JSON list of C-alpha atoms in Angstrom, two decimals:
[
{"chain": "A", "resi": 47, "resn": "UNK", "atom": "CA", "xyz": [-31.85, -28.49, 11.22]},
{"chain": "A", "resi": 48, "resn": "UNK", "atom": "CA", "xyz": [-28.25, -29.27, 9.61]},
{"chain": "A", "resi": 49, "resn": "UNK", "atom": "CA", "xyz": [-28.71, -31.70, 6.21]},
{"chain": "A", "resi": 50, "resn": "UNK", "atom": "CA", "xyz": [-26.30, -34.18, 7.90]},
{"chain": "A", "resi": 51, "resn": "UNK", "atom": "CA", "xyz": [-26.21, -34.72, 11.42]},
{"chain": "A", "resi": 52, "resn": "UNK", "atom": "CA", "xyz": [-23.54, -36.73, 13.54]},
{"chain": "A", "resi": 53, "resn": "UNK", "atom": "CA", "xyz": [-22.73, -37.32, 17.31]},
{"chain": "A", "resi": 54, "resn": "UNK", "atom": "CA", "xyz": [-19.96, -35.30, 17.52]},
{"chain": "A", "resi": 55, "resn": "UNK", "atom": "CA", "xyz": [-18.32, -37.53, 20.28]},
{"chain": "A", "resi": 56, "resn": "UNK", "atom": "CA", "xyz": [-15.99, -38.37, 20.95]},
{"chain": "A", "resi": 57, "resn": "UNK", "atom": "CA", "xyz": [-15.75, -41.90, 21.57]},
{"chain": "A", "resi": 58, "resn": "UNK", "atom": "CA", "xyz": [-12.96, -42.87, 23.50]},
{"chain": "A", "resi": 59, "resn": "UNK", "atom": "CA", "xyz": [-12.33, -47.00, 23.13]},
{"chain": "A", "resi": 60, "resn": "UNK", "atom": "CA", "xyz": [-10.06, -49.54, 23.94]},
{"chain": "A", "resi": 61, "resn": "UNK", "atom": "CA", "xyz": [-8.45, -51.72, 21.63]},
{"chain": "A", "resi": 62, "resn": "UNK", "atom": "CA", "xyz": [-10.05, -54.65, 20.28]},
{"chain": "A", "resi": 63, "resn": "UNK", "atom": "CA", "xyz": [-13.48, -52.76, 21.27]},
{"chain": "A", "resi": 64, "resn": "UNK", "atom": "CA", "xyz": [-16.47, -52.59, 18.58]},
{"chain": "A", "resi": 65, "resn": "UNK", "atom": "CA", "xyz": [-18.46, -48.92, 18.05]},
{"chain": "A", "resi": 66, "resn": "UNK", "atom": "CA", "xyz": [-21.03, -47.61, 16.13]},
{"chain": "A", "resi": 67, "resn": "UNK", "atom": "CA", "xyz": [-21.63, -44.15, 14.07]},
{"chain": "A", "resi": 68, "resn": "UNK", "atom": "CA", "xyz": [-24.80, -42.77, 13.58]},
{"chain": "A", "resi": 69, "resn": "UNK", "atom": "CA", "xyz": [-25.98, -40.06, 11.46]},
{"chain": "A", "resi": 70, "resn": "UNK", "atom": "CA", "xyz": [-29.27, -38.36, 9.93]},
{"chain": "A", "resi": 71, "resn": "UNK", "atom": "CA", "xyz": [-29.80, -36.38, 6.76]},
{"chain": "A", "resi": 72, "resn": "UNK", "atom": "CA", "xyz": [-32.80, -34.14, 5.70]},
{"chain": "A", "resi": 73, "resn": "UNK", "atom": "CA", "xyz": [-32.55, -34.53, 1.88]},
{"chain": "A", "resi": 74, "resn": "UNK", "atom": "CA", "xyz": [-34.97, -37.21, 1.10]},
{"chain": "A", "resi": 75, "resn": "UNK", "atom": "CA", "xyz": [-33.71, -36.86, -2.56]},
{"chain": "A", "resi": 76, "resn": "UNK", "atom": "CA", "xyz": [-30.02, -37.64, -1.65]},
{"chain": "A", "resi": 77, "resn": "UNK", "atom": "CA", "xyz": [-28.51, -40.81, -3.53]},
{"chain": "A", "resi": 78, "resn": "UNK", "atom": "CA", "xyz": [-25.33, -41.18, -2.47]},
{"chain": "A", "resi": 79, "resn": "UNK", "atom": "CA", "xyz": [-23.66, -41.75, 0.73]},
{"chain": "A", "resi": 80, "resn": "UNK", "atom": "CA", "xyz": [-20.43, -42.40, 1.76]},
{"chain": "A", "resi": 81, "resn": "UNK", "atom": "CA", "xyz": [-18.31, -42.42, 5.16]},
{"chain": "A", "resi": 82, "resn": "UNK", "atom": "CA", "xyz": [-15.18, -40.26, 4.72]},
{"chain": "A", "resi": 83, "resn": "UNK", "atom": "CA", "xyz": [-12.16, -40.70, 7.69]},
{"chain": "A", "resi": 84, "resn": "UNK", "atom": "CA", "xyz": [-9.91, -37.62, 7.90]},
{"chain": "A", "resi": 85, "resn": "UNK", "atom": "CA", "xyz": [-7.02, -38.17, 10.29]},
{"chain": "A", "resi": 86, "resn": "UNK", "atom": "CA", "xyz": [-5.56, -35.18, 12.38]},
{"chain": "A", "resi": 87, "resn": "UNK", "atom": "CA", "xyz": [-4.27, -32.32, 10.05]},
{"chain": "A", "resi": 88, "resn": "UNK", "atom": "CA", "xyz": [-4.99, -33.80, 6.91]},
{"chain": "A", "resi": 89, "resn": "UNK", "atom": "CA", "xyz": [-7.31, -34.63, 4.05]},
{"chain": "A", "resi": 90, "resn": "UNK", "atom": "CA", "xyz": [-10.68, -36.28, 4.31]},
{"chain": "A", "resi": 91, "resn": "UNK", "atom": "CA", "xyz": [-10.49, -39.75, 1.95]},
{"chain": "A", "resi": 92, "resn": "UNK", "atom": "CA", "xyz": [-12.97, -42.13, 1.20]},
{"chain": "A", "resi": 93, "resn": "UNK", "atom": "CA", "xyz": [-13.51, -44.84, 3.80]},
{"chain": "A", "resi": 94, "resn": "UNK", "atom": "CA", "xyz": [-16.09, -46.45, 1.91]},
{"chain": "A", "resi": 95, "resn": "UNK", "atom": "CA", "xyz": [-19.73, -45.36, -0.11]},
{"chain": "A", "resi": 96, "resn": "UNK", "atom": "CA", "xyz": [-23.07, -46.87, 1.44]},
{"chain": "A", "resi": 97, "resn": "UNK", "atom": "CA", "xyz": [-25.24, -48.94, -0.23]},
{"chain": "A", "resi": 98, "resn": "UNK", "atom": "CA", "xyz": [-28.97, -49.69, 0.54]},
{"chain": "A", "resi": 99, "resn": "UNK", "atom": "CA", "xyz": [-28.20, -53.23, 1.13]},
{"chain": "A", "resi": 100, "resn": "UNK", "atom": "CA", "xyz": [-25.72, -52.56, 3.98]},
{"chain": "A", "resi": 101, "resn": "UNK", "atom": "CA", "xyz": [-21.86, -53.73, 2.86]},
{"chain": "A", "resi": 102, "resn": "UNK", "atom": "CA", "xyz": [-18.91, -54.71, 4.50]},
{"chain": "A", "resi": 103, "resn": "UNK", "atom": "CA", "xyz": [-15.08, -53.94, 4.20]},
{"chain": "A", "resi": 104, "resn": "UNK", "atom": "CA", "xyz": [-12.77, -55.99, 6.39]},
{"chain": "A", "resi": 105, "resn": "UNK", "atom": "CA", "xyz": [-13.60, -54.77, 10.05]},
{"chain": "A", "resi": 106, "resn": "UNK", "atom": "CA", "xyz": [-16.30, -52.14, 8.63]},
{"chain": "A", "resi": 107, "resn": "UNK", "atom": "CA", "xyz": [-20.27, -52.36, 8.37]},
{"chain": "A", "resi": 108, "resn": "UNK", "atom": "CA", "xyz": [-22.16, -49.77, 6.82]},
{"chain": "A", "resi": 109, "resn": "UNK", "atom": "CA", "xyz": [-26.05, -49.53, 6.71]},
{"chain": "A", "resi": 110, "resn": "UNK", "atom": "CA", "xyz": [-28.61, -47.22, 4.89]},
{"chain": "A", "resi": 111, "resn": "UNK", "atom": "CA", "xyz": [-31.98, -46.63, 5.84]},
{"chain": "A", "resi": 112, "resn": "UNK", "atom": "CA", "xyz": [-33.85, -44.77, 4.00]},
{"chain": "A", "resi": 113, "resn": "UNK", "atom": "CA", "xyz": [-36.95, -44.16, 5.57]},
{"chain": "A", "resi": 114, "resn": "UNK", "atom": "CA", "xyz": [-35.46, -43.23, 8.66]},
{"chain": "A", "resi": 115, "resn": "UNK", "atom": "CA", "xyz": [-32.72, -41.16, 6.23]},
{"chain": "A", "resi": 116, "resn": "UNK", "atom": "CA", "xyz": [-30.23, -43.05, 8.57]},
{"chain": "A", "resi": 117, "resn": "UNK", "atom": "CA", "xyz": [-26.68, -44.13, 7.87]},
{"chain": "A", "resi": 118, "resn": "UNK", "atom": "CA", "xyz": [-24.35, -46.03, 10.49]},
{"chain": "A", "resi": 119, "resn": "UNK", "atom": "CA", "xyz": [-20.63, -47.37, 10.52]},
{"chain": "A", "resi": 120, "resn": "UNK", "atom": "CA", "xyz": [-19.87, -49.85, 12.63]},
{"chain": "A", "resi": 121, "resn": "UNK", "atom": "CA", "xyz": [-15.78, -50.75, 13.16]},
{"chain": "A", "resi": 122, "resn": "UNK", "atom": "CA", "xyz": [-14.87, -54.36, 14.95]},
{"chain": "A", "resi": 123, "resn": "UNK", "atom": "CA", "xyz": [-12.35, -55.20, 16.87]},
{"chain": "A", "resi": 124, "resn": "UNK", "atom": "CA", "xyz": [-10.68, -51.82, 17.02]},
{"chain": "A", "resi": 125, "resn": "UNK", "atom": "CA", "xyz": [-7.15, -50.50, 16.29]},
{"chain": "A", "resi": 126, "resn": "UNK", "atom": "CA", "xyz": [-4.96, -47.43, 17.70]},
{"chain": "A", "resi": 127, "resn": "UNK", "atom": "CA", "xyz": [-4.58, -46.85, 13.77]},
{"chain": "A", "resi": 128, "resn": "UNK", "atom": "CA", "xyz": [-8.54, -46.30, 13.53]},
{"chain": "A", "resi": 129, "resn": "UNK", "atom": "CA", "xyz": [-8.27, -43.02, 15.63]},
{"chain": "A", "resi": 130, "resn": "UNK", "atom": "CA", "xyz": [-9.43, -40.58, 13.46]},
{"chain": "A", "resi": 131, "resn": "UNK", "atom": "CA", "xyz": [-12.60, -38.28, 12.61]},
{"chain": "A", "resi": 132, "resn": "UNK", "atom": "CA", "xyz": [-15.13, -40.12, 10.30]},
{"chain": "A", "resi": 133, "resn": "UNK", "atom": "CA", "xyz": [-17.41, -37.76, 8.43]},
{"chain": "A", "resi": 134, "resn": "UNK", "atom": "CA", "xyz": [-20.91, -39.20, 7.18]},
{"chain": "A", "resi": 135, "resn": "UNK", "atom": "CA", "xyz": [-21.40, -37.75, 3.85]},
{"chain": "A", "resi": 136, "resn": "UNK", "atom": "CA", "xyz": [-24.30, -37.41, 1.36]},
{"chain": "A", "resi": 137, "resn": "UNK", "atom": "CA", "xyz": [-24.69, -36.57, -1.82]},
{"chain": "A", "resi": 138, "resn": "UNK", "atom": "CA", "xyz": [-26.04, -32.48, -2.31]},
{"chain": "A", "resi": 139, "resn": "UNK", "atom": "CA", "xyz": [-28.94, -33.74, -4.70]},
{"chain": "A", "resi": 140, "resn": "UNK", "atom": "CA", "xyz": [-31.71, -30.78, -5.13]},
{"chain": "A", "resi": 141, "resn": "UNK", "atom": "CA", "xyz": [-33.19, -32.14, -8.53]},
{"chain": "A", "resi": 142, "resn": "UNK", "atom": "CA", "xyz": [-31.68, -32.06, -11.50]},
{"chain": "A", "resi": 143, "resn": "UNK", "atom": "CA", "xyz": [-27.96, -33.39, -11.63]},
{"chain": "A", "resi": 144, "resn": "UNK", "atom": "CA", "xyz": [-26.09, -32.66, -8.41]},
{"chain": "A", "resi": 145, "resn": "UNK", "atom": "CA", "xyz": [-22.90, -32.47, -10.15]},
{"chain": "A", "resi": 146, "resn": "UNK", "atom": "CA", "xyz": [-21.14, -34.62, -7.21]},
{"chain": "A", "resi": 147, "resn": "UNK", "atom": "CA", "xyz": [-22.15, -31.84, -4.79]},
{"chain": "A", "resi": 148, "resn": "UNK", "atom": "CA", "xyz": [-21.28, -33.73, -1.39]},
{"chain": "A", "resi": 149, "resn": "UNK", "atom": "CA", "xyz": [-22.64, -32.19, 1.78]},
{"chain": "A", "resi": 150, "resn": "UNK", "atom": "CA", "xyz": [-20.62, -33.04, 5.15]},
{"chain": "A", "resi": 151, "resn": "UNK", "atom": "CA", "xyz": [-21.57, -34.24, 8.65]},
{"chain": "A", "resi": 152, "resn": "UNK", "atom": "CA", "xyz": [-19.51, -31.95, 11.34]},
{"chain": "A", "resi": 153, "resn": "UNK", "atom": "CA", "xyz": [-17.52, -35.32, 11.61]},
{"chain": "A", "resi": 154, "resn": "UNK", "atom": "CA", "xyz": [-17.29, -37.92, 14.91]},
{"chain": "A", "resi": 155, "resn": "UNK", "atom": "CA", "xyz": [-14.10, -37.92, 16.53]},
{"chain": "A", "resi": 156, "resn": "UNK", "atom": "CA", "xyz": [-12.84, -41.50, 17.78]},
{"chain": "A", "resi": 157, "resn": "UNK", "atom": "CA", "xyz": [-9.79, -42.53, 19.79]},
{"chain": "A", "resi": 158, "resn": "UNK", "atom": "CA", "xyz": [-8.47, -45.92, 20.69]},
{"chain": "A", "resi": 159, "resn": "UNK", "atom": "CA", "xyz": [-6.44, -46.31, 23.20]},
{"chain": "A", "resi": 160, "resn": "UNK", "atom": "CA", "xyz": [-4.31, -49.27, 24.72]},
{"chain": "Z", "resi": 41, "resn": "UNK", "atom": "CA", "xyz": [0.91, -39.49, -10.10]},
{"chain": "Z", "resi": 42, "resn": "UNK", "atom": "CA", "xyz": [0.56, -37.09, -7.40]},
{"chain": "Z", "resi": 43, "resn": "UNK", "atom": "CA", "xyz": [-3.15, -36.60, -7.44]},
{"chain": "Z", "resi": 44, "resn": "UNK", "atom": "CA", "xyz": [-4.52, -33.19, -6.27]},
{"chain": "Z", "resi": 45, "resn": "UNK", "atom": "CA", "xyz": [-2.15, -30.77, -4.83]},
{"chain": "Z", "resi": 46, "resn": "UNK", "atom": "CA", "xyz": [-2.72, -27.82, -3.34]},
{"chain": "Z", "resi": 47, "resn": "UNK", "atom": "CA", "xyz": [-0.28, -24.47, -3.09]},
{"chain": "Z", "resi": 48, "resn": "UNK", "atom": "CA", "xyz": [-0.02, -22.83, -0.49]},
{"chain": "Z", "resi": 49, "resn": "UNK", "atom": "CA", "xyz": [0.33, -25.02, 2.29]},
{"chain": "Z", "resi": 50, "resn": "UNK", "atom": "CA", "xyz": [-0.20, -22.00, 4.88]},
{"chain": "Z", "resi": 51, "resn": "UNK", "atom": "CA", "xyz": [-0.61, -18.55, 4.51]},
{"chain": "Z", "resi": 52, "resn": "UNK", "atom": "CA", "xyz": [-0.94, -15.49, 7.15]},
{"chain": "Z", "resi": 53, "resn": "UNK", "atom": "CA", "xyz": [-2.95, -12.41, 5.52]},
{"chain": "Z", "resi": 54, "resn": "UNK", "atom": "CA", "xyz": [-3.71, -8.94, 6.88]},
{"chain": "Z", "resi": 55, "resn": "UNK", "atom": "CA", "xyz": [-7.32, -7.63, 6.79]},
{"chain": "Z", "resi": 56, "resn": "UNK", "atom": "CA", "xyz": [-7.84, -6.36, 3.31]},
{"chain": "Z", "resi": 57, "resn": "UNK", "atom": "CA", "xyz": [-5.27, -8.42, 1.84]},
{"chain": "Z", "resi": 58, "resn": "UNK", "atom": "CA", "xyz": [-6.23, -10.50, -1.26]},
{"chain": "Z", "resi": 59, "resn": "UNK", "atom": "CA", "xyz": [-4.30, -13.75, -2.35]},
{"chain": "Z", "resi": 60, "resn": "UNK", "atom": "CA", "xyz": [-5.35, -16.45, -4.62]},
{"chain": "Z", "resi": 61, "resn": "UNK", "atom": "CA", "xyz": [-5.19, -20.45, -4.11]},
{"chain": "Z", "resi": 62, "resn": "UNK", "atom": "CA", "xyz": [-4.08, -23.20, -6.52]},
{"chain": "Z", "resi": 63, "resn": "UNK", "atom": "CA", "xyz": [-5.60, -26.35, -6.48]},
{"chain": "Z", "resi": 64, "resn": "UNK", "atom": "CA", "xyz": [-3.92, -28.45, -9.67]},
{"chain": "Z", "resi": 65, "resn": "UNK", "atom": "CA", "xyz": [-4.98, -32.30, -10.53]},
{"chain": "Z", "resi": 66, "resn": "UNK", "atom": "CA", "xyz": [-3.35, -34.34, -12.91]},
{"chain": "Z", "resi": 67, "resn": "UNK", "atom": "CA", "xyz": [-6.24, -37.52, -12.71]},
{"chain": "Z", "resi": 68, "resn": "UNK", "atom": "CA", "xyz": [-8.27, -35.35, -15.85]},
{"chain": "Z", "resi": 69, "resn": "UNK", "atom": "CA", "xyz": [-11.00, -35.56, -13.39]},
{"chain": "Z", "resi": 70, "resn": "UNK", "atom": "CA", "xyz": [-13.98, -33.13, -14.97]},
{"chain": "Z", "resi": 71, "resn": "UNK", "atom": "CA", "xyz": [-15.25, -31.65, -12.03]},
{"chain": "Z", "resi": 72, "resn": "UNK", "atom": "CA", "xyz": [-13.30, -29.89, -9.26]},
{"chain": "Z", "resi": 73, "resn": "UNK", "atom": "CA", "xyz": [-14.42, -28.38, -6.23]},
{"chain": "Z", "resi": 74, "resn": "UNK", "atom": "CA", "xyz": [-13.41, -25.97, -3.22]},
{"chain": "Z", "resi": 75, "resn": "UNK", "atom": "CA", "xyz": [-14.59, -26.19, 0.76]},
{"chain": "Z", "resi": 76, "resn": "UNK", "atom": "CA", "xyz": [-13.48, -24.44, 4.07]},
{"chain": "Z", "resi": 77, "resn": "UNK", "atom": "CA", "xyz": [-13.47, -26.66, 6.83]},
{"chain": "Z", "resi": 78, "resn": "UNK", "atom": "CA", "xyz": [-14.50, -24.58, 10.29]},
{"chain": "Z", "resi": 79, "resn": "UNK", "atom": "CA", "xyz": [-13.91, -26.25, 14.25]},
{"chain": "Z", "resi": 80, "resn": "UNK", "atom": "CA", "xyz": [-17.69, -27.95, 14.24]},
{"chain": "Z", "resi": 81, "resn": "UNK", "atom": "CA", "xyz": [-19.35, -27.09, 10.93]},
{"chain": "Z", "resi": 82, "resn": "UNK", "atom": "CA", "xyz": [-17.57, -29.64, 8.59]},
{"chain": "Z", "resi": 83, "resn": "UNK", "atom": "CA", "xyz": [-16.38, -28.91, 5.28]},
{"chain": "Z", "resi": 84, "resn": "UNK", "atom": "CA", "xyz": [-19.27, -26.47, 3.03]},
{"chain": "Z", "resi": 85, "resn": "UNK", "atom": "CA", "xyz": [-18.95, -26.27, -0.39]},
{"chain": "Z", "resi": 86, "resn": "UNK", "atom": "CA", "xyz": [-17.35, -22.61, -1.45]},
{"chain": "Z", "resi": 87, "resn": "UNK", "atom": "CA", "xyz": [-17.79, -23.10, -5.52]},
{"chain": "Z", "resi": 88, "resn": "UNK", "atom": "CA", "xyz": [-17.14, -25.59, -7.82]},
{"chain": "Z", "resi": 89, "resn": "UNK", "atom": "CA", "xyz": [-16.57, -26.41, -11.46]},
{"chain": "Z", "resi": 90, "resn": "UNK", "atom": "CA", "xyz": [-18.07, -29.03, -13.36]},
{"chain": "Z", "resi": 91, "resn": "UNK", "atom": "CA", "xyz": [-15.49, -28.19, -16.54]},
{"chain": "Z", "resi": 92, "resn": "UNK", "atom": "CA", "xyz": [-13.16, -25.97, -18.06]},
{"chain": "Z", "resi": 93, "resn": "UNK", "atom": "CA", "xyz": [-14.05, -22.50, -18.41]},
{"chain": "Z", "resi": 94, "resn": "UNK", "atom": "CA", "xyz": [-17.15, -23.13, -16.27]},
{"chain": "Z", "resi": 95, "resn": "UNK", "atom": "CA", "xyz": [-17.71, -22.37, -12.21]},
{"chain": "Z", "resi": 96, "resn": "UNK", "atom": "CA", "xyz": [-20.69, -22.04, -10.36]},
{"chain": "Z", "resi": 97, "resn": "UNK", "atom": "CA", "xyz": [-21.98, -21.34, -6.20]},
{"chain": "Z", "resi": 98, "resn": "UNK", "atom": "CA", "xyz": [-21.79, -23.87, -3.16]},
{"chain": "Z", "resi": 99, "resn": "UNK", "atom": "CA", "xyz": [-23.08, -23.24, 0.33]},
{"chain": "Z", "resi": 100, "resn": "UNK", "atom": "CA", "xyz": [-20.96, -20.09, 1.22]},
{"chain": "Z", "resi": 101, "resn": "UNK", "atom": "CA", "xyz": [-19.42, -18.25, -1.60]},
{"chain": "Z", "resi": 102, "resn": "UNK", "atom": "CA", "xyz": [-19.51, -14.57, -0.50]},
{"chain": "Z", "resi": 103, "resn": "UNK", "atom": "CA", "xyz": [-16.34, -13.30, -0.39]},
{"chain": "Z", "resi": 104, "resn": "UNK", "atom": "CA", "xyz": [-14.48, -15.99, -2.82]},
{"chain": "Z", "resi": 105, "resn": "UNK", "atom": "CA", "xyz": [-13.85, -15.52, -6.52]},
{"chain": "Z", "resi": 106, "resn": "UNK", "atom": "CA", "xyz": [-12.91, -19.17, -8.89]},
{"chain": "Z", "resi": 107, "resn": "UNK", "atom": "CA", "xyz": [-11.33, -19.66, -12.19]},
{"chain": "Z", "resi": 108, "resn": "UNK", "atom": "CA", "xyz": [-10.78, -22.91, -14.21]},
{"chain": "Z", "resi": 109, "resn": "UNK", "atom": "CA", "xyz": [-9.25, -21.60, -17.38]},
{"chain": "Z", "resi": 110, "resn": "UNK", "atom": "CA", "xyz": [-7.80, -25.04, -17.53]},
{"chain": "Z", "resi": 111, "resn": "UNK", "atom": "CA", "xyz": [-9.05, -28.38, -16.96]},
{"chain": "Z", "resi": 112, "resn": "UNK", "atom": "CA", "xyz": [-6.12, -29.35, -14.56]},
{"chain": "Z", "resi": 113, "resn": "UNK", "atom": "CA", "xyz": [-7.08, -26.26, -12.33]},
{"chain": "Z", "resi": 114, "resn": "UNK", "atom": "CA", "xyz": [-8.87, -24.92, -10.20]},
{"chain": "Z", "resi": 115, "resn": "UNK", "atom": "CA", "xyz": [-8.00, -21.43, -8.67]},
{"chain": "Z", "resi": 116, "resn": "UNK", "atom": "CA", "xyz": [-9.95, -19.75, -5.36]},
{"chain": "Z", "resi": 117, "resn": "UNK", "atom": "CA", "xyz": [-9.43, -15.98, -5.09]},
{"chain": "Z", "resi": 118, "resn": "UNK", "atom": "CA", "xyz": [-10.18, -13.74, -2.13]},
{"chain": "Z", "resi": 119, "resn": "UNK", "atom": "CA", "xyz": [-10.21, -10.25, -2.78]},
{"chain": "Z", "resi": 120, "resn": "UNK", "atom": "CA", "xyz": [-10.50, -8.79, 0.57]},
{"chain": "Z", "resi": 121, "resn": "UNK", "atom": "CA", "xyz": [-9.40, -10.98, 2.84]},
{"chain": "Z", "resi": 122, "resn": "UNK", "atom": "CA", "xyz": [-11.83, -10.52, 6.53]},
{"chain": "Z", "resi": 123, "resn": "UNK", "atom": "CA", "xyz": [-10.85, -12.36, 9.58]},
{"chain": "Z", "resi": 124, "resn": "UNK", "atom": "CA", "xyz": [-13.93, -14.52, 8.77]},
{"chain": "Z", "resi": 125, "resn": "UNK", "atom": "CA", "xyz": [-11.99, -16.01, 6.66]},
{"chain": "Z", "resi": 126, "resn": "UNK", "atom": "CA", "xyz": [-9.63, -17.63, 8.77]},
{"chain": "Z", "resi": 127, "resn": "UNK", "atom": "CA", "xyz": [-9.99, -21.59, 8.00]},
{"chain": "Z", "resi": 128, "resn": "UNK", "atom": "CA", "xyz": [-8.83, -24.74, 6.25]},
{"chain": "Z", "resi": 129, "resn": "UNK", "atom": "CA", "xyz": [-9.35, -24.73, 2.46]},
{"chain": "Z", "resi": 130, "resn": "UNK", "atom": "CA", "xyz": [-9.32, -27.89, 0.56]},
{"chain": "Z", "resi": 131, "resn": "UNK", "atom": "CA", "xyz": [-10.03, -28.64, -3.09]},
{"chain": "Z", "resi": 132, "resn": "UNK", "atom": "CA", "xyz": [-11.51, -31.84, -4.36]},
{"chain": "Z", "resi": 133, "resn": "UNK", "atom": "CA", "xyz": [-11.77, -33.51, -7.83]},
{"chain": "Z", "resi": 134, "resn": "UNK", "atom": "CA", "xyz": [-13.79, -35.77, -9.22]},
{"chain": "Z", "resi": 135, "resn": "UNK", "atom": "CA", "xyz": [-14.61, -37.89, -12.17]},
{"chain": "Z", "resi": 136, "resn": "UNK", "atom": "CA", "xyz": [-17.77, -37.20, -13.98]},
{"chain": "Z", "resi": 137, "resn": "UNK", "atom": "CA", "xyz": [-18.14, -40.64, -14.52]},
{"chain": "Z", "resi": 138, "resn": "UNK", "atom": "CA", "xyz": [-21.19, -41.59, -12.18]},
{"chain": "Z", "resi": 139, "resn": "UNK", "atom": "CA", "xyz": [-19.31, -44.83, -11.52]},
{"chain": "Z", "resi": 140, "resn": "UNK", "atom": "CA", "xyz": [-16.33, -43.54, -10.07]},
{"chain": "Z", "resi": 141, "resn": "UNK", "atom": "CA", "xyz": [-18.11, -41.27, -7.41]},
{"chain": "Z", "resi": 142, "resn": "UNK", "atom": "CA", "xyz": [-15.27, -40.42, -5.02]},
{"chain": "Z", "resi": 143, "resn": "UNK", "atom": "CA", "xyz": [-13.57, -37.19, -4.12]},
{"chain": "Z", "resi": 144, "resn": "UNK", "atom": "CA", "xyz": [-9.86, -37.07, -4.18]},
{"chain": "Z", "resi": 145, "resn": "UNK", "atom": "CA", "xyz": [-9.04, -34.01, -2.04]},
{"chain": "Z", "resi": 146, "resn": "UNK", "atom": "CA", "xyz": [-6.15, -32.48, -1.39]},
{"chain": "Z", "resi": 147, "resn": "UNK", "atom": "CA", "xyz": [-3.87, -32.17, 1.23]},
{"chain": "Z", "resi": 148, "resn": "UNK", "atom": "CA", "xyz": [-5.38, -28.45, 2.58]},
{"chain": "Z", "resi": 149, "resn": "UNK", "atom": "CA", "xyz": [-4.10, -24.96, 2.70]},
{"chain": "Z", "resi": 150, "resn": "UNK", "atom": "CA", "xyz": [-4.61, -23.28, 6.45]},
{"chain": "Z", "resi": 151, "resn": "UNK", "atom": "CA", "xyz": [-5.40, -19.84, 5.77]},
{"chain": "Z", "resi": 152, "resn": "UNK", "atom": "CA", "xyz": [-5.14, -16.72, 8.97]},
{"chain": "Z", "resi": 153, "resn": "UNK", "atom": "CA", "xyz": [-6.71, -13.46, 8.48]},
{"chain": "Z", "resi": 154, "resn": "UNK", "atom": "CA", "xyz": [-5.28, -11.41, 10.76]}
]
């Protein structure tokens, strides 16, 4: 079983649409978890971290559940601009201090179309 | 500021060939780190540093050699370059500062082993 597992997709949506991410992770221990967006041919960046309450940022929702070891993104009202892959990321804890160790999802491809 | 860069942008190697990548950061982040990103596997952790003068294993480090005989960087050496090792390299920093827990990356370095 991978540590971090996503739907590989992709999602093809129109504009204005809403979707949802999912993705599991094995490590109990993790921490830290984050939703990274890497556009075609370049670097992964931090869309935004996760918190156990569930937070929002403009047009996206992110959730934790930790007894499922679930983490979601959801993205309203859709633009072209938010075609991208977004990687579910979690922190590579294995006791101790992880050191910021990050371990990646294989990444969900999205595209928005007109 | 330019962040983390990374040099080369491409490279084309023969079997056997060895070469050695520079990742430099100017954000005096402590701990820097180096993954190969593979069609469907997401980005795995080759080594990383957590200081100067200090490395240490990720997920798939046979095959790679690191330095960081300065804070700024962060080298990844391959020896022998094997087909195998045809992929998309990127190096990350990061503050150790638990409150600043994201990964600046940079922008990649697409590596063919012929």
């Amino acid at each position: 079983r991978k540590e971090v597992e996503q739907d590989p997709g992709p999602f093809n949506v129109p504009e204005g649409a809403t979707v949802a991410f999912n993705c599991t992770y094995s490590n109990s221990a993790s921490q830290s978890f984050f939703w990274y967006r890497q556009d075609c041919r370049k670097e992964p960046k931090l869309l935004m971290s996760v918190y156990s309450s569930g937070n929002e940022d403009g047009r996206f929702t992110a959730q934790l559940n930790r007894a499922s070891q679930y983490i979601s993104l959801l993205i309203r009202d859709s633009k072209l601009s938010d075609s991208a892959t977004y990687l579910c990321v979690v922190n590579a804890f294995a006791g101790g201090t992880s050191y910021g160790k990050l371990t990646f999802g294989q990444g969900t491809i999205l595209t928005v179309h007109p | 500021n330019a962040g983390v860069t990374q040099t080369p942008k491409f490279r084309v190697l023969k079997t056997g060939q060895s070469m050695t990548l520079l990742c430099a950061q100017d954000m005096n982040h402590e701990y820097m780190y180096w993954y190969r990103q593979d069609p469907g596997m997401g980005l795995r952790l080759i080594h990383y540093s957590v200081g100067e003068g200090t490395t240490a294993k990720g997920e798939v480090p046979d095959g790679y050699n690191v330095s960081r005989l300065k804070k700024q960087n962060f080298l990844l050496g391959l020896e022998s370059a094997a087909p195998s090792q045809t992929s998309v390299y990127f190096c990350a920093s990061r503050s150790r500062d638990r409150a600043y827990n994201e990964q600046f990356f940079g922008p990649g370095t697409r590596l063919t082993v012929l």
